[in-house]
Short mmCIF file of C-alpha atoms in Angstrom, two decimals:
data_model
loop_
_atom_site.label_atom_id
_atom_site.label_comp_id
_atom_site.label_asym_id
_atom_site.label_seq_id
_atom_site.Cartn_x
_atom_site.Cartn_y
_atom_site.Cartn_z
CA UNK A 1 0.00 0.00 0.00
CA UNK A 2 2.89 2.14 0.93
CA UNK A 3 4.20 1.47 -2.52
CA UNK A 4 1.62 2.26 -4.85
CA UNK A 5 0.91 5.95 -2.76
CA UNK A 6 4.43 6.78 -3.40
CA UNK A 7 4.05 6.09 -6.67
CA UNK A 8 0.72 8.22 -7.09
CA UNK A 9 2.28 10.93 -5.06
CA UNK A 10 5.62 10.70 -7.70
CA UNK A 11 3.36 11.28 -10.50
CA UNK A 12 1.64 13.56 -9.14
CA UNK A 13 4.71 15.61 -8.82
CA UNK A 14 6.20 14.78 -12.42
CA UNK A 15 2.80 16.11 -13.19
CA UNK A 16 3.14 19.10 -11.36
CA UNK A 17 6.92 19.99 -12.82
CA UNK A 18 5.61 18.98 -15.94
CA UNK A 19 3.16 21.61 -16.16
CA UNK A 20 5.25 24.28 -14.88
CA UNK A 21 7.66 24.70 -17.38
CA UNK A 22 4.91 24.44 -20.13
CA UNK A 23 4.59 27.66 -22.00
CA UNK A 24 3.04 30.51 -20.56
CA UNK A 25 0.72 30.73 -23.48
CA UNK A 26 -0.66 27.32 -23.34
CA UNK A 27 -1.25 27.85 -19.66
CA UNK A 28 -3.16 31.05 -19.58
CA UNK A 29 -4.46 31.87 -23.27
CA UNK A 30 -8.10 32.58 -23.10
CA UNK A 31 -10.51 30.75 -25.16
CA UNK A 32 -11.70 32.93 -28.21
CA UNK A 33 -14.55 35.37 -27.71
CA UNK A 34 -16.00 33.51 -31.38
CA UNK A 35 -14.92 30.13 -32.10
CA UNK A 36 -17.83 29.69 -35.15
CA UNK A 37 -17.03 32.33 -38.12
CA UNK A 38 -18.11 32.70 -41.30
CA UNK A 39 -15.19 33.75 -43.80
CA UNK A 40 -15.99 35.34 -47.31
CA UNK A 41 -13.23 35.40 -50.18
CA UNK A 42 -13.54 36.49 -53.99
CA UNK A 43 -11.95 33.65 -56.03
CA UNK A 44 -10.72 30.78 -53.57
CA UNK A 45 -9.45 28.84 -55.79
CA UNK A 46 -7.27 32.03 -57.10
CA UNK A 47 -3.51 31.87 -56.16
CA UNK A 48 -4.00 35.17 -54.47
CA UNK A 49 -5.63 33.52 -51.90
CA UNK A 50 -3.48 30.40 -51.68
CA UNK A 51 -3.36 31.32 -47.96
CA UNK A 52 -6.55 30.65 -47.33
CA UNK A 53 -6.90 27.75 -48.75
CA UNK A 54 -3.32 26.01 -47.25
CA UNK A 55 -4.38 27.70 -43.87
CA UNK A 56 -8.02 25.72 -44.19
CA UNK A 57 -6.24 22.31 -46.03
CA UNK A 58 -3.76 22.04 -43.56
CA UNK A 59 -5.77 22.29 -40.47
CA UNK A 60 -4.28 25.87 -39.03
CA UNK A 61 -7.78 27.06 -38.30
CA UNK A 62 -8.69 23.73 -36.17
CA UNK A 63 -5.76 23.88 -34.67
CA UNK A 64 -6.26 27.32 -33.26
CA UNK A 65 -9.96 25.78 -32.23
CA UNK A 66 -11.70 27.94 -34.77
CA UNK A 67 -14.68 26.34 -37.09
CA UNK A 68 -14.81 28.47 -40.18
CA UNK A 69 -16.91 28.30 -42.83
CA UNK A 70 -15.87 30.12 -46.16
CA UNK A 71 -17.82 31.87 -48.31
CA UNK A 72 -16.35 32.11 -52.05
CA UNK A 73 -18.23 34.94 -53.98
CA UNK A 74 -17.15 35.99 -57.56
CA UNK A 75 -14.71 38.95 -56.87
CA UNK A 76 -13.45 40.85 -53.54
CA UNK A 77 -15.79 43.38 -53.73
CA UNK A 78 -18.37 40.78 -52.73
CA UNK A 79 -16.90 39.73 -50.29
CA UNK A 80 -16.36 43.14 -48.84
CA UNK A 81 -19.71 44.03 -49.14
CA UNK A 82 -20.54 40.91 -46.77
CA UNK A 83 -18.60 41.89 -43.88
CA UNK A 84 -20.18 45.59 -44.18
CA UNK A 85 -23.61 43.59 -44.70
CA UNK A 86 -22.90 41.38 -41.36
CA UNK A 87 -23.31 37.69 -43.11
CA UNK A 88 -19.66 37.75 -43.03
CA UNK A 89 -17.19 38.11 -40.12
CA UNK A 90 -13.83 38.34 -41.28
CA UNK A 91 -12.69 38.57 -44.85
CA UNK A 92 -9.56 37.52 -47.08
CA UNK A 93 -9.43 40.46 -49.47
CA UNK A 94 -7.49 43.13 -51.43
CA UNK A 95 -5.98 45.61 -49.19
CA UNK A 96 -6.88 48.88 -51.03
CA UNK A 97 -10.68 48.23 -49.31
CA UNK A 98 -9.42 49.07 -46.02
CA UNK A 99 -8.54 52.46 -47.67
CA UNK A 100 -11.55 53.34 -49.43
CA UNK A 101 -13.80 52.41 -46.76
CA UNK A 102 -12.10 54.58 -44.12
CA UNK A 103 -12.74 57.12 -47.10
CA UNK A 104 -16.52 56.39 -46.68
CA UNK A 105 -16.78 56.24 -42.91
CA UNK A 106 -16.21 52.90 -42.43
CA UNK A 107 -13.46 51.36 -39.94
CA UNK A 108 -12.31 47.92 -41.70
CA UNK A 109 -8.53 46.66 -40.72
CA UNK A 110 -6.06 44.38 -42.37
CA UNK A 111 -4.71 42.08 -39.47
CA UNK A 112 -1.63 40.33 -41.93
CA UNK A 113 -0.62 40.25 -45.29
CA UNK A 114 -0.72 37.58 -47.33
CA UNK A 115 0.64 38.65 -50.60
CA UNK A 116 2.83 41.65 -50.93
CA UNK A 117 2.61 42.00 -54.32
CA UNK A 118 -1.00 41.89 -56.74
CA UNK A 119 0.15 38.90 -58.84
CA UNK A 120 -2.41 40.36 -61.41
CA UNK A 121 -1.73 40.06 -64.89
CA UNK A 122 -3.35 42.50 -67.86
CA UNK A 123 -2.82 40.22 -71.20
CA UNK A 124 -4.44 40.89 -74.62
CA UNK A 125 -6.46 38.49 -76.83
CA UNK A 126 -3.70 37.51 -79.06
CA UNK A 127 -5.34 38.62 -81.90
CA UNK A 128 -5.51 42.36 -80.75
CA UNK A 129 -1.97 42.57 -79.80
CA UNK A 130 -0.71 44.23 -82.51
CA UNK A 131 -3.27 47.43 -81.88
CA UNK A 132 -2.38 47.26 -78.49
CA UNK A 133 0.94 48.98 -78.00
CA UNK A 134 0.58 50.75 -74.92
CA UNK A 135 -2.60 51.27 -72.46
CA UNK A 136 -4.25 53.99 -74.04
CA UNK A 137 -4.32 51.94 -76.73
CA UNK A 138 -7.45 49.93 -74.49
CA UNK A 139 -9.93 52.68 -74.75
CA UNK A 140 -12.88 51.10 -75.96
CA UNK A 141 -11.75 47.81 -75.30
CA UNK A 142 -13.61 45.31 -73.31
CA UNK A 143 -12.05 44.33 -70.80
CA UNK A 144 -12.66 41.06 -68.20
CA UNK A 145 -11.94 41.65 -64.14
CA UNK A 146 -12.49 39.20 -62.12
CA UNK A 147 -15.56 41.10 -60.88
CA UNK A 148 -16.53 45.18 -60.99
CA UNK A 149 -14.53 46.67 -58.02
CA UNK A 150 -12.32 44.19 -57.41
CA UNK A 151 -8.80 44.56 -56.96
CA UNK A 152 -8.44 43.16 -60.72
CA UNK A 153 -10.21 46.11 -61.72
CA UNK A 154 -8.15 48.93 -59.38
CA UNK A 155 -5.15 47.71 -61.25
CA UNK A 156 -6.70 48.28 -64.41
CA UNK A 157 -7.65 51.96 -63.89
CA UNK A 158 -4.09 52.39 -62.17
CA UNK A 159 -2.86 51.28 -65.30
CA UNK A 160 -4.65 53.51 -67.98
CA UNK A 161 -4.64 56.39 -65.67
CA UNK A 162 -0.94 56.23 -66.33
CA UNK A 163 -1.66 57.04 -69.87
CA UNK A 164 -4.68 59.65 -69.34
CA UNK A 165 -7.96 56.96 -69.66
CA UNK A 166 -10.91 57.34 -67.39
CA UNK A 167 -12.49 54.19 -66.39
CA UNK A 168 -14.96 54.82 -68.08
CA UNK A 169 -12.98 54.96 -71.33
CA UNK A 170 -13.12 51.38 -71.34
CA UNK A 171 -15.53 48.36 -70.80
CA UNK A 172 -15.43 46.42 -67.72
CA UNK A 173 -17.13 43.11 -67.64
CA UNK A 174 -16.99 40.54 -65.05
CA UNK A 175 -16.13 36.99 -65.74
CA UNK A 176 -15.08 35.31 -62.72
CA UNK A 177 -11.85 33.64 -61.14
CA UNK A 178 -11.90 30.23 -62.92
CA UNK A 179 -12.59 28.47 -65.99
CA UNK A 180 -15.40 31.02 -66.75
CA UNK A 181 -12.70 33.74 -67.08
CA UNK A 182 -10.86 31.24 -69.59
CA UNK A 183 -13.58 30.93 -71.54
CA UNK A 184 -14.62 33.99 -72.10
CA UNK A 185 -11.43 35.01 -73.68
CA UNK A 186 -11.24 31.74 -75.89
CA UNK A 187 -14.81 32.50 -77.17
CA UNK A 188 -13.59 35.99 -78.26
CA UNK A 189 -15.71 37.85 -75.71
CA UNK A 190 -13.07 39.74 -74.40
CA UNK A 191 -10.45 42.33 -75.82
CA UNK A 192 -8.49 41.92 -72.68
CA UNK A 193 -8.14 40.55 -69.24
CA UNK A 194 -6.76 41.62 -65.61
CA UNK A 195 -7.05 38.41 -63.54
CA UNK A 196 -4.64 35.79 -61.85
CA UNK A 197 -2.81 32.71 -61.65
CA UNK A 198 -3.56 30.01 -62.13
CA UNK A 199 -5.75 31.57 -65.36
CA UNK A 200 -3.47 33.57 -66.88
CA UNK A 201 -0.97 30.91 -67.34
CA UNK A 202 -3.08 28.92 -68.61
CA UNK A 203 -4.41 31.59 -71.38
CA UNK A 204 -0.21 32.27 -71.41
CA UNK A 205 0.59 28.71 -72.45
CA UNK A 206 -2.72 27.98 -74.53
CA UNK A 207 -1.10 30.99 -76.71
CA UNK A 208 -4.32 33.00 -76.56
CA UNK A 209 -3.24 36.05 -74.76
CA UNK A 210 -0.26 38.20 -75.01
CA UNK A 211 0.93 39.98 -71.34
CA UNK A 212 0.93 43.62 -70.93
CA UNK A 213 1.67 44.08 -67.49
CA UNK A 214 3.01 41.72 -64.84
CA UNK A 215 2.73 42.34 -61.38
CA UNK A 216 4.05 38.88 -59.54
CA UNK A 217 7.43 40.00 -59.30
CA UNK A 218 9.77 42.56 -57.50
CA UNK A 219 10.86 43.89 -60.61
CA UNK A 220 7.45 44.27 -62.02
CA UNK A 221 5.93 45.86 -59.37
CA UNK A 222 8.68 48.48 -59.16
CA UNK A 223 8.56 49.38 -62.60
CA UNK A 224 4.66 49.60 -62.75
CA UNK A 225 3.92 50.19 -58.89
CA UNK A 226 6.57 51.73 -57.40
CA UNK A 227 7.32 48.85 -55.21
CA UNK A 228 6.02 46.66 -52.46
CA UNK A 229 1.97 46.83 -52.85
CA UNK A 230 0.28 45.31 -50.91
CA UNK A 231 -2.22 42.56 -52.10
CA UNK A 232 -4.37 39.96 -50.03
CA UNK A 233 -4.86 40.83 -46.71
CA UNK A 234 -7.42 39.68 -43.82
CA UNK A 235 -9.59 42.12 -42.42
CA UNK A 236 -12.13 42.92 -40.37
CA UNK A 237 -14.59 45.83 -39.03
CA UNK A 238 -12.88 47.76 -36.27
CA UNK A 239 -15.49 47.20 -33.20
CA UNK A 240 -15.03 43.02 -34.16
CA UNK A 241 -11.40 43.20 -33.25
CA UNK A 242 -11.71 45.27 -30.54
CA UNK A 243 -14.73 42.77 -29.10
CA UNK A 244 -13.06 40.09 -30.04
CA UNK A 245 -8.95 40.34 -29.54
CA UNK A 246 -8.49 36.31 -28.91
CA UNK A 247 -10.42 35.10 -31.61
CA UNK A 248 -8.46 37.75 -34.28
CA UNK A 249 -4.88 36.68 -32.61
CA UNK A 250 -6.27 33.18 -33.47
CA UNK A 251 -7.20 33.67 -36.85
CA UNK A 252 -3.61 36.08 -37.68
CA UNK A 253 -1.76 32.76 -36.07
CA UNK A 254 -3.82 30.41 -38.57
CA UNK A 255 -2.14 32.75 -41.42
CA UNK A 256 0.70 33.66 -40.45
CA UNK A 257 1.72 29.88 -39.59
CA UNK A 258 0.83 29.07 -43.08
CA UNK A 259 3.04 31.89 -44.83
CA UNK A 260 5.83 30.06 -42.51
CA UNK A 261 4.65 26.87 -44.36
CA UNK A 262 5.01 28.72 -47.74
CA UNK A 263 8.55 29.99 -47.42
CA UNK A 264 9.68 26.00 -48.36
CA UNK A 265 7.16 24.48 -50.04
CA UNK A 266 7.56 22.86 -53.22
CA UNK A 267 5.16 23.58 -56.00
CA UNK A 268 4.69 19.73 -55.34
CA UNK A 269 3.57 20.27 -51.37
CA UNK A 270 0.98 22.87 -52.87
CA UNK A 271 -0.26 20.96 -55.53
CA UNK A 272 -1.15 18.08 -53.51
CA UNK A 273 -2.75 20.24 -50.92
CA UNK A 274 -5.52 22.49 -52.89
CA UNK A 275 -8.03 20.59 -54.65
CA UNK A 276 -7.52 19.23 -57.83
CA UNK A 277 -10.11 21.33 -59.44
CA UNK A 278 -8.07 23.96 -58.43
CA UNK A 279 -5.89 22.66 -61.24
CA UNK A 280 -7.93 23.53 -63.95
CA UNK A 281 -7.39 20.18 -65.20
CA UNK A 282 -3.49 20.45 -65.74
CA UNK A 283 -1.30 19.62 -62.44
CA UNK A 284 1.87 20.45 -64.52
CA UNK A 285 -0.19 24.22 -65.51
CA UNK A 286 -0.80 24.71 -61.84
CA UNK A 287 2.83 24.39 -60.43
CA UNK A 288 3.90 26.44 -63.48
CA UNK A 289 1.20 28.93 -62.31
CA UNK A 290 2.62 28.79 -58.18
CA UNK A 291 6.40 28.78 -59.22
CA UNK A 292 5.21 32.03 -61.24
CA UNK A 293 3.40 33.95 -58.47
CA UNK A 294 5.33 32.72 -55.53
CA UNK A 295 7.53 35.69 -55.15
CA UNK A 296 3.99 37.86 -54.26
CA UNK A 297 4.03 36.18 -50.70
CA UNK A 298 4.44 37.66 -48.21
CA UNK A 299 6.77 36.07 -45.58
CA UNK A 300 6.57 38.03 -42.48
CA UNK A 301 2.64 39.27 -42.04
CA UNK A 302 3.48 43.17 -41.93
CA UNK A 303 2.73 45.39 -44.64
CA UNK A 304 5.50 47.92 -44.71
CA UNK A 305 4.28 51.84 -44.55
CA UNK A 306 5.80 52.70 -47.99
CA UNK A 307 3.27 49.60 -48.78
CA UNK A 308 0.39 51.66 -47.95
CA UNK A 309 1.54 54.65 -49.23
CA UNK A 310 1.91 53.29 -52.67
CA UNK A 311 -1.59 51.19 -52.47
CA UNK A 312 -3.02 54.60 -51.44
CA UNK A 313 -1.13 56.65 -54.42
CA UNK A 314 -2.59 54.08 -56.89
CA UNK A 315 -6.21 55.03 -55.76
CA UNK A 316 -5.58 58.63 -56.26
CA UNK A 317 -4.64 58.11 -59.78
CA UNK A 318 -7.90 57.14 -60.87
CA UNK A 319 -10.31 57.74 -58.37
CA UNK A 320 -11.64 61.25 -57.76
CA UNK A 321 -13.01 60.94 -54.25
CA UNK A 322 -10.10 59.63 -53.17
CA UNK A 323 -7.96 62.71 -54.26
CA UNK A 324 -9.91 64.54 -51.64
CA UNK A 325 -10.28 61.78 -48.95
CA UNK A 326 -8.04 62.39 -45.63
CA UNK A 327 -7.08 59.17 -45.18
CA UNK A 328 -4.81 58.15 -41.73
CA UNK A 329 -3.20 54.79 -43.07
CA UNK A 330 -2.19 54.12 -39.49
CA UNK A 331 -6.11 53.08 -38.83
CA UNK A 332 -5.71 50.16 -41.67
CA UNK A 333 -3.33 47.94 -40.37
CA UNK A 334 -3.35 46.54 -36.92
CA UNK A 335 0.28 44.84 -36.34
CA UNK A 336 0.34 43.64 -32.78
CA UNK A 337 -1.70 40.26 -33.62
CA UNK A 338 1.08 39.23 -36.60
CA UNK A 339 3.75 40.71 -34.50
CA UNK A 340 2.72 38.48 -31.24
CA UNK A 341 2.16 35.34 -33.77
CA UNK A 342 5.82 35.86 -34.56
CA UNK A 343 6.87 35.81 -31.34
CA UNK A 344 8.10 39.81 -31.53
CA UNK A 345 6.46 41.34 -28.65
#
């Protein structure tokens, strides 16, 4: 008898030491405020929101005891317009919305970057390329975005502003993130198209499009940007951070673990991962399409303040109320979740 309540009182004690050098973190973090969310994205299956998917794929959001269910809508201004609506809570979307809706009273933050680049392409239908030397050269044109207001379609007006058009000098239709947006072009519907990987690439290797402008590298986006622009973001509404500080920190460590996970992958890793549909029925087309845009990552969460200041500079140039807006850039990025998920404060 002796025996066996030494042993229970040695265990005990293991147990004890045991659980006092486990992290601080583990011991004390509070459980989130929201554990259910509802998550709205324009174009999932876009590689400017690989994120998302990897972070959902690869069990991040579980992890961090969240349940989220995503809503995929044709274009990011969608999925804005659910988070301002209330049938979404938090939102995996360009990061020029943060901007224009402090611009119209309304508080929405990014919480971590996901790409720091667009990644968006503007090609020509093959077959127009020789009357399209230089964006002006689109007025009249009609042109496919991913959807009307999206961030496909801000760096379409950023780009003919260069050259003097209006957006209203050409035609904007929307056709979508996936296969639609392929077909449209192949079926001669479009003049042009602003849209993403993996499409483009495959209207690049199908030989039916010509590129304009390329904005998935450094290089690119200095020449046409000015630099670092940043792309995919989360956000939310203000007053849901503030209400809800552990279940934002939970969602920022979902993401920012997964841009961790993106710094080695292999297009292989990522091509297993998504869903084949994803694909768009070539494997070989889709690693193409990730070894292509993987430089628009970003790897540490933070978007840099000559970041904003060029996403904001971008607006101006084609949209008039933003010319007058006073707009405190500060007030669109909230850093201390990404900075705590790194282990920095």
């Amino acid at each position: 008898m002796k025996l066996v309540t030494f042993a229970v009182a040695a265990a005990t004690a293991l147990a004890a030491v045991a659980t006092s050098f486990a992290p601080a973190a583990a011991q004390t973090a509070p459980a989130p405020e929201k554990s259910k969310l509802v998550l709205g994205v324009g174009g999932k299956n876009l590689l400017y929101y690989l994120p998302l998917t990897l972070a959902e794929k690869l069990g991040y959001f579980k992890e961090q005891g969240l349940d989220v269910t995503i809503t995929d809508f044709g274009g990011g201004a969608k999925s804005l317009q659910s988070l301002i609506g209330g049938s979404a809570d938090v939102v995996t979307g360009a990061y020029e919305h943060t901007i224009r809706m402090q611009a119209k009273g309304q508080e929405i933050r990014a919480v971590a970057e996901l790409g720091r680049f667009p990644g968006i392409v503007l090609a020509v239908r093959k077959d127009r390329a020789d009357k399209v030397k230089s964006f002006k050269d689109l007025k009249g044109m009609k042109i496919g975005v991913t959807a009307p207001g999206s961030s496909t379609n801000f760096f379409l007006n950023a780009l003919i502003a260069k050259e003097g058009l209006k957006p209203s000098d050409v035609s904007i239709i929307g056709v979508g993130a996936g296969m639609s947006a392929v077909a449209a072009m192949k079926k001669g519907e479009l003049d042009a198209i602003s849209n993403l990987d993996p499409v483009i690439t495959k209207l690049v290797q199908d030989g039916d499009v010509v590129v304009m402008a390329d904005s998935r590298t450094e290089a690119d986006n200095e020449k046409l940007l000015g630099g670092n622009n940043p792309a995919a973001v989360v956000y939310l509404k203000a007053d849901f951070i503030e209400k809800n500080p552990e279940t934002t920190q939970r969602i920022v460590n979902a993401f920012y673990k997964t841009l961790q996970w993106l710094k080695t992958a292999t297009p292989e890793d990522v091509a297993k991962t998504v869903p084949e549909e994803y694909h768009l029925g070539d494997r070989g087309l889709y690693m193409a399409a990730f070894t292509a845009s993987k430089p628009m990552y970003s790897t540490t969460g933070i978007i840099p303040e000559k970041g904003m200041q060029n996403a904001l500079d971008m607006l101006v140039q084609f949209d008039e109320d933003m010319k007058t807006a006073k707009i405190d850039l500060k007030r669109t990025f909230d850093d201390r979740f990404v900075k705590k998920a790194a282990g920095t404060m």
